[in-house]
GROMACS .gro file of C-alpha atoms in nm:
model
  336
    1MET     CA    1  -1.258   1.179  -0.955
    2ALA     CA    2  -1.128   1.393  -1.237
    3LEU     CA    3  -0.870   1.228  -1.458
    4LEU     CA    4  -0.565   1.403  -1.590
    5THR     CA    5  -0.540   1.213  -1.918
    6ARG     CA    6  -0.688   0.895  -2.057
    7PHE     CA    7  -0.519   0.643  -2.284
    8THR     CA    8  -0.624   0.320  -2.449
    9CYS     CA    9  -0.383   0.038  -2.376
   10ARG     CA   10  -0.212  -0.114  -2.679
   11ALA     CA   11  -0.176  -0.447  -2.503
   12GLN     CA   12  -0.447  -0.710  -2.538
   13PRO     CA   13  -0.511  -0.840  -2.186
   14LEU     CA   14  -0.774  -1.096  -2.096
   15GLN     CA   15  -1.015  -0.813  -2.023
   16ARG     CA   16  -1.037  -0.476  -2.193
   17CYS     CA   17  -0.830  -0.231  -1.993
   18ILE     CA   18  -0.854   0.144  -1.974
   19CYS     CA   19  -0.518   0.298  -1.893
   20GLN     CA   20  -0.496   0.635  -1.732
   21THR     CA   21  -0.253   0.863  -1.556
   22ARG     CA   22  -0.452   0.854  -1.233
   23LEU     CA   23  -0.228   0.744  -0.947
   24PHE     CA   24  -0.288   0.593  -0.608
   25GLY     CA   25  -0.639   0.471  -0.675
   26ASN     CA   26  -0.790   0.121  -0.671
   27GLY     CA   27  -0.932   0.138  -0.323
   28THR     CA   28  -0.696   0.381  -0.155
   29ALA     CA   29  -0.770   0.743  -0.076
   30ALA     CA   30  -0.746   0.911  -0.414
   31LEU     CA   31  -0.423   1.101  -0.464
   32LEU     CA   32  -0.313   1.253  -0.792
   33GLN     CA   33   0.037   1.294  -0.916
   34SER     CA   34   0.068   1.635  -1.082
   35SER     CA   35   0.242   1.683  -1.415
   36GLU     CA   36   0.534   1.841  -1.227
   37LYS     CA   37   0.598   1.507  -1.057
   38THR     CA   38   0.611   1.295  -1.371
   39ALA     CA   39   0.884   1.279  -1.633
   40PRO     CA   40   0.807   1.325  -2.006
   41GLN     CA   41   0.867   0.956  -2.081
   42SER     CA   42   0.584   0.858  -1.847
   43ARG     CA   43   0.343   0.910  -2.139
   44PHE     CA   44   0.482   0.588  -2.287
   45PHE     CA   45   0.392   0.395  -1.971
   46PRO     CA   46   0.018   0.446  -1.914
   47ILE     CA   47  -0.143   0.307  -1.603
   48CYS     CA   48  -0.370   0.003  -1.636
   49GLU     CA   49  -0.554  -0.067  -1.312
   50GLN     CA   50  -0.852  -0.270  -1.431
   51PRO     CA   51  -0.829  -0.643  -1.339
   52MET     CA   52  -0.644  -0.823  -1.617
   53LEU     CA   53  -0.765  -1.174  -1.531
   54LEU     CA   54  -1.093  -1.320  -1.647
   55PRO     CA   55  -1.402  -1.265  -1.432
   56GLY     CA   56  -1.447  -1.559  -1.197
   57SER     CA   57  -1.076  -1.644  -1.184
   58PHE     CA   58  -1.105  -1.670  -0.804
   59LYS     CA   59  -1.458  -1.808  -0.782
   60ASN     CA   60  -1.502  -2.043  -0.483
   61LYS     CA   61  -1.167  -1.933  -0.340
   62VAL     CA   62  -1.103  -1.771  -0.003
   63ALA     CA   63  -0.836  -1.501   0.025
   64PHE     CA   64  -0.691  -1.382   0.357
   65ILE     CA   65  -0.515  -1.044   0.341
   66THR     CA   66  -0.336  -0.883   0.636
   67GLY     CA   67  -0.321  -0.505   0.637
   68GLY     CA   68  -0.625  -0.526   0.412
   69GLY     CA   69  -0.807  -0.218   0.536
   70THR     CA   70  -0.596   0.046   0.363
   71GLY     CA   71  -0.332   0.108   0.096
   72LEU     CA   72  -0.198  -0.183  -0.106
   73GLY     CA   73  -0.397  -0.433   0.097
   74LYS     CA   74  -0.720  -0.259   0.015
   75GLY     CA   75  -0.622  -0.244  -0.351
   76MET     CA   76  -0.541  -0.617  -0.367
   77THR     CA   77  -0.863  -0.706  -0.184
   78THR     CA   78  -1.067  -0.498  -0.429
   79THR     CA   79  -0.915  -0.676  -0.728
   80LEU     CA   80  -0.944  -1.027  -0.581
   81SER     CA   81  -1.303  -0.963  -0.477
   82SER     CA   82  -1.390  -0.835  -0.825
   83LEU     CA   83  -1.250  -1.162  -0.963
   84GLY     CA   84  -1.481  -1.371  -0.745
   85ALA     CA   85  -1.281  -1.437  -0.427
   86GLU     CA   86  -1.444  -1.436  -0.086
   87CYS     CA   87  -1.199  -1.209   0.093
   88VAL     CA   88  -1.113  -1.178   0.460
   89ILE     CA   89  -0.921  -0.865   0.558
   90ALA     CA   90  -0.733  -0.837   0.886
   91SER     CA   91  -0.563  -0.563   1.086
   92ARG     CA   92  -0.572  -0.412   1.433
   93SER     CA   93  -0.835  -0.147   1.353
   94LEU     CA   94  -1.170  -0.323   1.328
   95ASP     CA   95  -1.363  -0.004   1.251
   96VAL     CA   96  -1.146   0.068   0.946
   97LEU     CA   97  -1.174  -0.294   0.835
   98LYS     CA   98  -1.553  -0.296   0.856
   99GLN     CA   99  -1.577   0.024   0.656
  100THR     CA  100  -1.342  -0.112   0.389
  101ALA     CA  101  -1.521  -0.449   0.377
  102GLU     CA  102  -1.857  -0.279   0.324
  103GLU     CA  103  -1.715  -0.047   0.059
  104ILE     CA  104  -1.554  -0.328  -0.143
  105SER     CA  105  -1.858  -0.556  -0.108
  106LYS     CA  106  -2.083  -0.286  -0.252
  107LYS     CA  107  -1.841  -0.231  -0.538
  108THR     CA  108  -1.785  -0.595  -0.635
  109GLY     CA  109  -2.100  -0.769  -0.515
  110ASN     CA  110  -1.896  -1.027  -0.324
  111LYS     CA  111  -1.882  -1.068   0.053
  112VAL     CA  112  -1.576  -0.928   0.230
  113HIS     CA  113  -1.521  -1.025   0.593
  114ALA     CA  114  -1.341  -0.816   0.856
  115VAL     CA  115  -1.135  -0.988   1.124
  116GLN     CA  116  -0.938  -0.805   1.391
  117CYS     CA  117  -0.581  -0.929   1.422
  118ASN     CA  118  -0.258  -0.803   1.574
  119VAL     CA  119   0.001  -0.996   1.376
  120ARG     CA  120   0.262  -0.938   1.649
  121ASP     CA  121   0.059  -1.144   1.898
  122PRO     CA  122   0.047  -1.524   1.848
  123ALA     CA  123  -0.280  -1.549   2.045
  124SER     CA  124  -0.440  -1.280   1.830
  125VAL     CA  125  -0.324  -1.452   1.511
  126LYS     CA  126  -0.464  -1.784   1.628
  127ALA     CA  127  -0.797  -1.629   1.721
  128ALA     CA  128  -0.820  -1.452   1.385
  129VAL     CA  129  -0.742  -1.768   1.186
  130ASP     CA  130  -0.989  -1.964   1.401
  131GLN     CA  131  -1.256  -1.713   1.303
  132VAL     CA  132  -1.161  -1.734   0.935
  133VAL     CA  133  -1.181  -2.113   0.939
  134ASN     CA  134  -1.514  -2.109   1.121
  135ASP     CA  135  -1.666  -1.846   0.893
  136VAL     CA  136  -1.538  -1.938   0.547
  137GLY     CA  137  -1.290  -2.225   0.579
  138LEU     CA  138  -0.915  -2.245   0.528
  139PRO     CA  139  -0.788  -1.987   0.279
  140ASP     CA  140  -0.672  -2.069  -0.072
  141VAL     CA  141  -0.478  -1.742  -0.089
  142VAL     CA  142  -0.277  -1.579   0.191
  143ILE     CA  143  -0.128  -1.233   0.140
  144ASN     CA  144   0.107  -1.105   0.409
  145ASN     CA  145   0.084  -0.731   0.360
  146ALA     CA  146   0.080  -0.592   0.715
  147ALA     CA  147   0.377  -0.360   0.765
  148GLY     CA  148   0.521  -0.084   0.975
  149ASN     CA  149   0.796   0.164   0.891
  150PHE     CA  150   0.930   0.511   0.955
  151ILE     CA  151   1.245   0.704   0.870
  152SER     CA  152   1.508   0.762   1.136
  153PRO     CA  153   1.885   0.778   1.174
  154THR     CA  154   1.971   0.436   1.309
  155GLU     CA  155   2.160   0.582   1.606
  156ARG     CA  156   1.834   0.740   1.720
  157LEU     CA  157   1.641   0.412   1.726
  158SER     CA  158   1.534   0.271   2.060
  159ALA     CA  159   1.519  -0.100   2.128
  160ASN     CA  160   1.141  -0.073   2.130
  161ALA     CA  161   1.137   0.097   1.787
  162TRP     CA  162   1.346  -0.185   1.641
  163LYS     CA  163   1.125  -0.449   1.803
  164THR     CA  164   0.802  -0.287   1.685
  165ILE     CA  165   0.898  -0.290   1.318
  166THR     CA  166   1.053  -0.636   1.316
  167ASP     CA  167   0.761  -0.779   1.513
  168ILE     CA  168   0.509  -0.649   1.261
  169VAL     CA  169   0.700  -0.722   0.942
  170LEU     CA  170   0.904  -1.038   1.002
  171ASN     CA  171   0.752  -1.201   1.308
  172GLY     CA  172   0.399  -1.109   1.202
  173THR     CA  173   0.448  -1.266   0.859
  174ALA     CA  174   0.599  -1.576   1.019
  175LEU     CA  175   0.320  -1.611   1.276
  176VAL     CA  176   0.045  -1.585   1.015
  177THR     CA  177   0.224  -1.816   0.773
  178LEU     CA  178   0.306  -2.082   1.030
  179ASP     CA  179  -0.041  -2.084   1.185
  180ILE     CA  180  -0.222  -2.116   0.854
  181GLY     CA  181   0.044  -2.339   0.700
  182LYS     CA  182   0.026  -2.598   0.978
  183ARG     CA  183  -0.352  -2.614   0.944
  184LEU     CA  184  -0.324  -2.655   0.567
  185ILE     CA  185  -0.077  -2.941   0.609
  186LYS     CA  186  -0.308  -3.116   0.854
  187ALA     CA  187  -0.606  -3.069   0.623
  188GLU     CA  188  -0.401  -3.175   0.316
  189LYS     CA  189  -0.503  -2.854   0.140
  190GLY     CA  190  -0.282  -2.640  -0.082
  191ALA     CA  191  -0.263  -2.261  -0.098
  192ALA     CA  192  -0.081  -1.970  -0.261
  193PHE     CA  193   0.111  -1.739  -0.027
  194LEU     CA  194   0.229  -1.393  -0.126
  195ALA     CA  195   0.435  -1.142   0.072
  196ILE     CA  196   0.473  -0.772  -0.003
  197THR     CA  197   0.822  -0.649   0.081
  198THR     CA  198   1.034  -0.376  -0.085
  199ILE     CA  199   1.322  -0.330  -0.329
  200TYR     CA  200   1.556  -0.233  -0.047
  201ALA     CA  201   1.508  -0.574   0.110
  202GLU     CA  202   1.758  -0.677  -0.157
  203SER     CA  203   1.992  -0.379  -0.150
  204GLY     CA  204   1.959  -0.264   0.210
  205SER     CA  205   1.900   0.103   0.290
  206GLY     CA  206   2.005   0.349   0.553
  207PHE     CA  207   1.746   0.531   0.763
  208VAL     CA  208   1.496   0.242   0.739
  209VAL     CA  209   1.725  -0.026   0.879
  210PRO     CA  210   1.464  -0.218   1.086
  211SER     CA  211   1.233  -0.239   0.786
  212ALA     CA  212   1.514  -0.337   0.546
  213SER     CA  213   1.630  -0.610   0.781
  214ALA     CA  214   1.281  -0.744   0.850
  215LYS     CA  215   1.175  -0.737   0.484
  216ALA     CA  216   1.492  -0.923   0.385
  217GLY     CA  217   1.394  -1.184   0.641
  218VAL     CA  218   1.050  -1.215   0.484
  219ASP     CA  219   1.209  -1.270   0.142
  220ALA     CA  220   1.423  -1.548   0.291
  221LEU     CA  221   1.124  -1.700   0.471
  222CYS     CA  222   0.921  -1.721   0.152
  223LYS     CA  223   1.204  -1.866  -0.057
  224SER     CA  224   1.280  -2.122   0.214
  225LEU     CA  225   0.919  -2.236   0.250
  226ALA     CA  226   0.878  -2.252  -0.127
  227ALA     CA  227   1.150  -2.516  -0.120
  228GLU     CA  228   1.024  -2.700   0.187
  229TRP     CA  229   0.644  -2.682   0.169
  230GLY     CA  230   0.590  -2.730  -0.203
  231ARG     CA  231   0.540  -3.098  -0.124
  232TYR     CA  232   0.231  -2.998   0.076
  233GLY     CA  233   0.076  -2.806  -0.212
  234MET     CA  234   0.183  -2.457  -0.108
  235ARG     CA  235   0.344  -2.189  -0.322
  236PHE     CA  236   0.530  -1.884  -0.188
  237ASN     CA  237   0.615  -1.570  -0.383
  238VAL     CA  238   0.718  -1.212  -0.309
  239ILE     CA  239   0.649  -0.875  -0.469
  240GLN     CA  240   0.902  -0.598  -0.403
  241PRO     CA  241   0.723  -0.273  -0.491
  242GLY     CA  242   0.904   0.049  -0.561
  243PRO     CA  243   0.757   0.386  -0.458
  244ILE     CA  244   0.377   0.378  -0.444
  245LYS     CA  245   0.216   0.671  -0.271
  246THR     CA  246  -0.036   0.577  -0.009
  247LYS     CA  247  -0.142   0.824   0.257
  248GLY     CA  248  -0.024   0.628   0.559
  249ALA     CA  249   0.314   0.526   0.418
  250PHE     CA  250   0.416   0.867   0.287
  251SER     CA  251   0.317   1.046   0.607
  252ARG     CA  252   0.586   0.842   0.786
  253LEU     CA  253   0.845   0.811   0.510
  254ASP     CA  254   0.822   1.156   0.349
  255PRO     CA  255   0.666   1.386   0.608
  256THR     CA  256   0.800   1.705   0.446
  257GLY     CA  257   0.716   1.608   0.088
  258LYS     CA  258   1.069   1.688  -0.030
  259PHE     CA  259   1.160   1.331  -0.124
  260GLU     CA  260   0.858   1.298  -0.351
  261GLU     CA  261   0.970   1.602  -0.551
  262THR     CA  262   1.281   1.420  -0.677
  263MET     CA  263   1.155   1.063  -0.661
  264THR     CA  264   1.057   1.028  -1.026
  265ASP     CA  265   1.413   1.123  -1.130
  266ARG     CA  266   1.518   0.783  -0.991
  267ILE     CA  267   1.257   0.589  -1.189
  268PRO     CA  268   1.331   0.524  -1.559
  269VAL     CA  269   0.963   0.506  -1.658
  270GLY     CA  270   0.917   0.851  -1.507
  271ARG     CA  271   0.632   0.798  -1.263
  272LEU     CA  272   0.535   0.626  -0.940
  273GLY     CA  273   0.345   0.300  -0.929
  274THR     CA  274  -0.016   0.248  -0.826
  275ALA     CA  275  -0.200   0.013  -0.595
  276GLY     CA  276  -0.397  -0.123  -0.891
  277GLU     CA  277  -0.083  -0.224  -1.077
  278ILE     CA  278   0.046  -0.412  -0.773
  279ALA     CA  279  -0.298  -0.571  -0.731
  280ASN     CA  280  -0.291  -0.712  -1.084
  281LEU     CA  281   0.049  -0.873  -1.031
  282ALA     CA  282  -0.064  -1.006  -0.694
  283ALA     CA  283  -0.378  -1.155  -0.846
  284TYR     CA  284  -0.176  -1.330  -1.115
  285LEU     CA  285   0.077  -1.475  -0.870
  286CYS     CA  286  -0.203  -1.606  -0.647
  287SER     CA  287  -0.406  -1.748  -0.935
  288ASP     CA  288  -0.400  -2.089  -1.100
  289TYR     CA  289  -0.238  -1.923  -1.403
  290ALA     CA  290   0.079  -1.900  -1.191
  291SER     CA  291   0.068  -2.252  -1.050
  292TRP     CA  292   0.428  -2.312  -1.168
  293VAL     CA  293   0.557  -1.992  -1.008
  294SER     CA  294   0.700  -2.049  -0.661
  295GLY     CA  295   0.998  -1.905  -0.477
  296ALA     CA  296   0.996  -1.598  -0.703
  297VAL     CA  297   1.090  -1.251  -0.578
  298ILE     CA  298   0.961  -1.000  -0.832
  299ARG     CA  299   1.059  -0.634  -0.839
  300MET     CA  300   0.788  -0.395  -0.959
  301ASP     CA  301   0.947  -0.053  -0.945
  302GLY     CA  302   0.956   0.111  -1.286
  303GLY     CA  303   1.325   0.026  -1.313
  304GLU     CA  304   1.429   0.218  -1.000
  305TYR     CA  305   1.651  -0.056  -0.857
  306VAL     CA  306   1.860  -0.106  -1.170
  307LEU     CA  307   1.902   0.269  -1.217
  308MET     CA  308   2.030   0.313  -0.863
  309SER     CA  309   2.261   0.011  -0.877
  310GLY     CA  310   2.436   0.076  -1.210
  311GLU     CA  311   2.772   0.243  -1.152
  312PHE     CA  312   2.762   0.455  -1.467
  313ASN     CA  313   2.388   0.526  -1.484
  314GLU     CA  314   2.434   0.887  -1.373
  315MET     CA  315   2.596   0.951  -1.711
  316ARG     CA  316   2.247   0.978  -1.856
  317ALA     CA  317   2.282   1.348  -1.767
  318VAL     CA  318   2.572   1.391  -2.013
  319THR     CA  319   2.466   1.597  -2.315
  320LYS     CA  320   2.530   1.511  -2.681
  321GLU     CA  321   2.789   1.788  -2.702
  322GLN     CA  322   2.970   1.659  -2.395
  323TRP     CA  323   2.970   1.307  -2.540
  324ASP     CA  324   3.129   1.444  -2.859
  325VAL     CA  325   3.413   1.594  -2.654
  326MET     CA  326   3.456   1.281  -2.443
  327GLU     CA  327   3.455   1.053  -2.746
  328ASP     CA  328   3.724   1.265  -2.912
  329LEU     CA  329   3.939   1.248  -2.597
  330ILE     CA  330   3.893   0.872  -2.569
  331ARG     CA  331   3.996   0.819  -2.933
  332LYS     CA  332   4.312   1.018  -2.874
  333THR     CA  333   4.407   0.809  -2.574
  334LYS     CA  334   4.721   0.611  -2.643
  335GLY     CA  335   4.654   0.245  -2.707
  336SER     CA  336   4.281   0.290  -2.765
   0.00000   0.00000   0.00000
């Protein structure tokens, strides 16, 4: 795939990293963000998608990733597999999973297993985990990434629409976590759990109310279990990504493409995130390097949340000349 620009990262990670302005790569269908959709400051924030951890960081470890066939799940699986993990990816579409598993295995040289699972169905979750245990053993890493979402005025939502989203996001995460967690407790085996939610799980958001509510529940679930199940050797953390363009998500959340045109104006670093950047953070949080990190909810959004939440942040549009006038008026104010 042709690259727009290539940079060398100034940071000194554990592995040499090539940073580039390619977006939406690392296992997802390649999508490029044109120069019109990035802000000038984005040149200061080059993209590093190469695995930052040492090779073999996940050697002899099993990782179970829901929603692993596409998007962020595929990106995280690619990174974990490249670091030595034996990965198991799960979703409803077995054909997509098998294709992804074969693709990643060829790329990394490590076996990737495909297991069909409908996270909304307790029987399907049990059958999938049974297969994982029989094939590779209990997982050392569990990533709850399966999700569902679409935009809609809340007054247009049916009861079934609400149930579908909350069943996938909140109930699905709970079913997978409880099934695997109970087995880990019985086997006296620890594990690192990670959930992928969203920045509006914290703030709330209109027009995606079922998703916002369910993701907030996932955040609470992970923080609660971090407190309760640490004694069993389990860690629980959450990543709240900002806008990351994947084909499936944007087709439901920005079907006209209009939102994407103004999206980077809301992000201080001036660009969207990538699956590879999320994958590196996910790998760290699930690794032994983060063994003292539990109950953390980490925003990774280029500063979008803080820009939207600051009451006076829109004043960044005020020009120098306007500030001169305002400052003069403020100085003349009685009692200043």
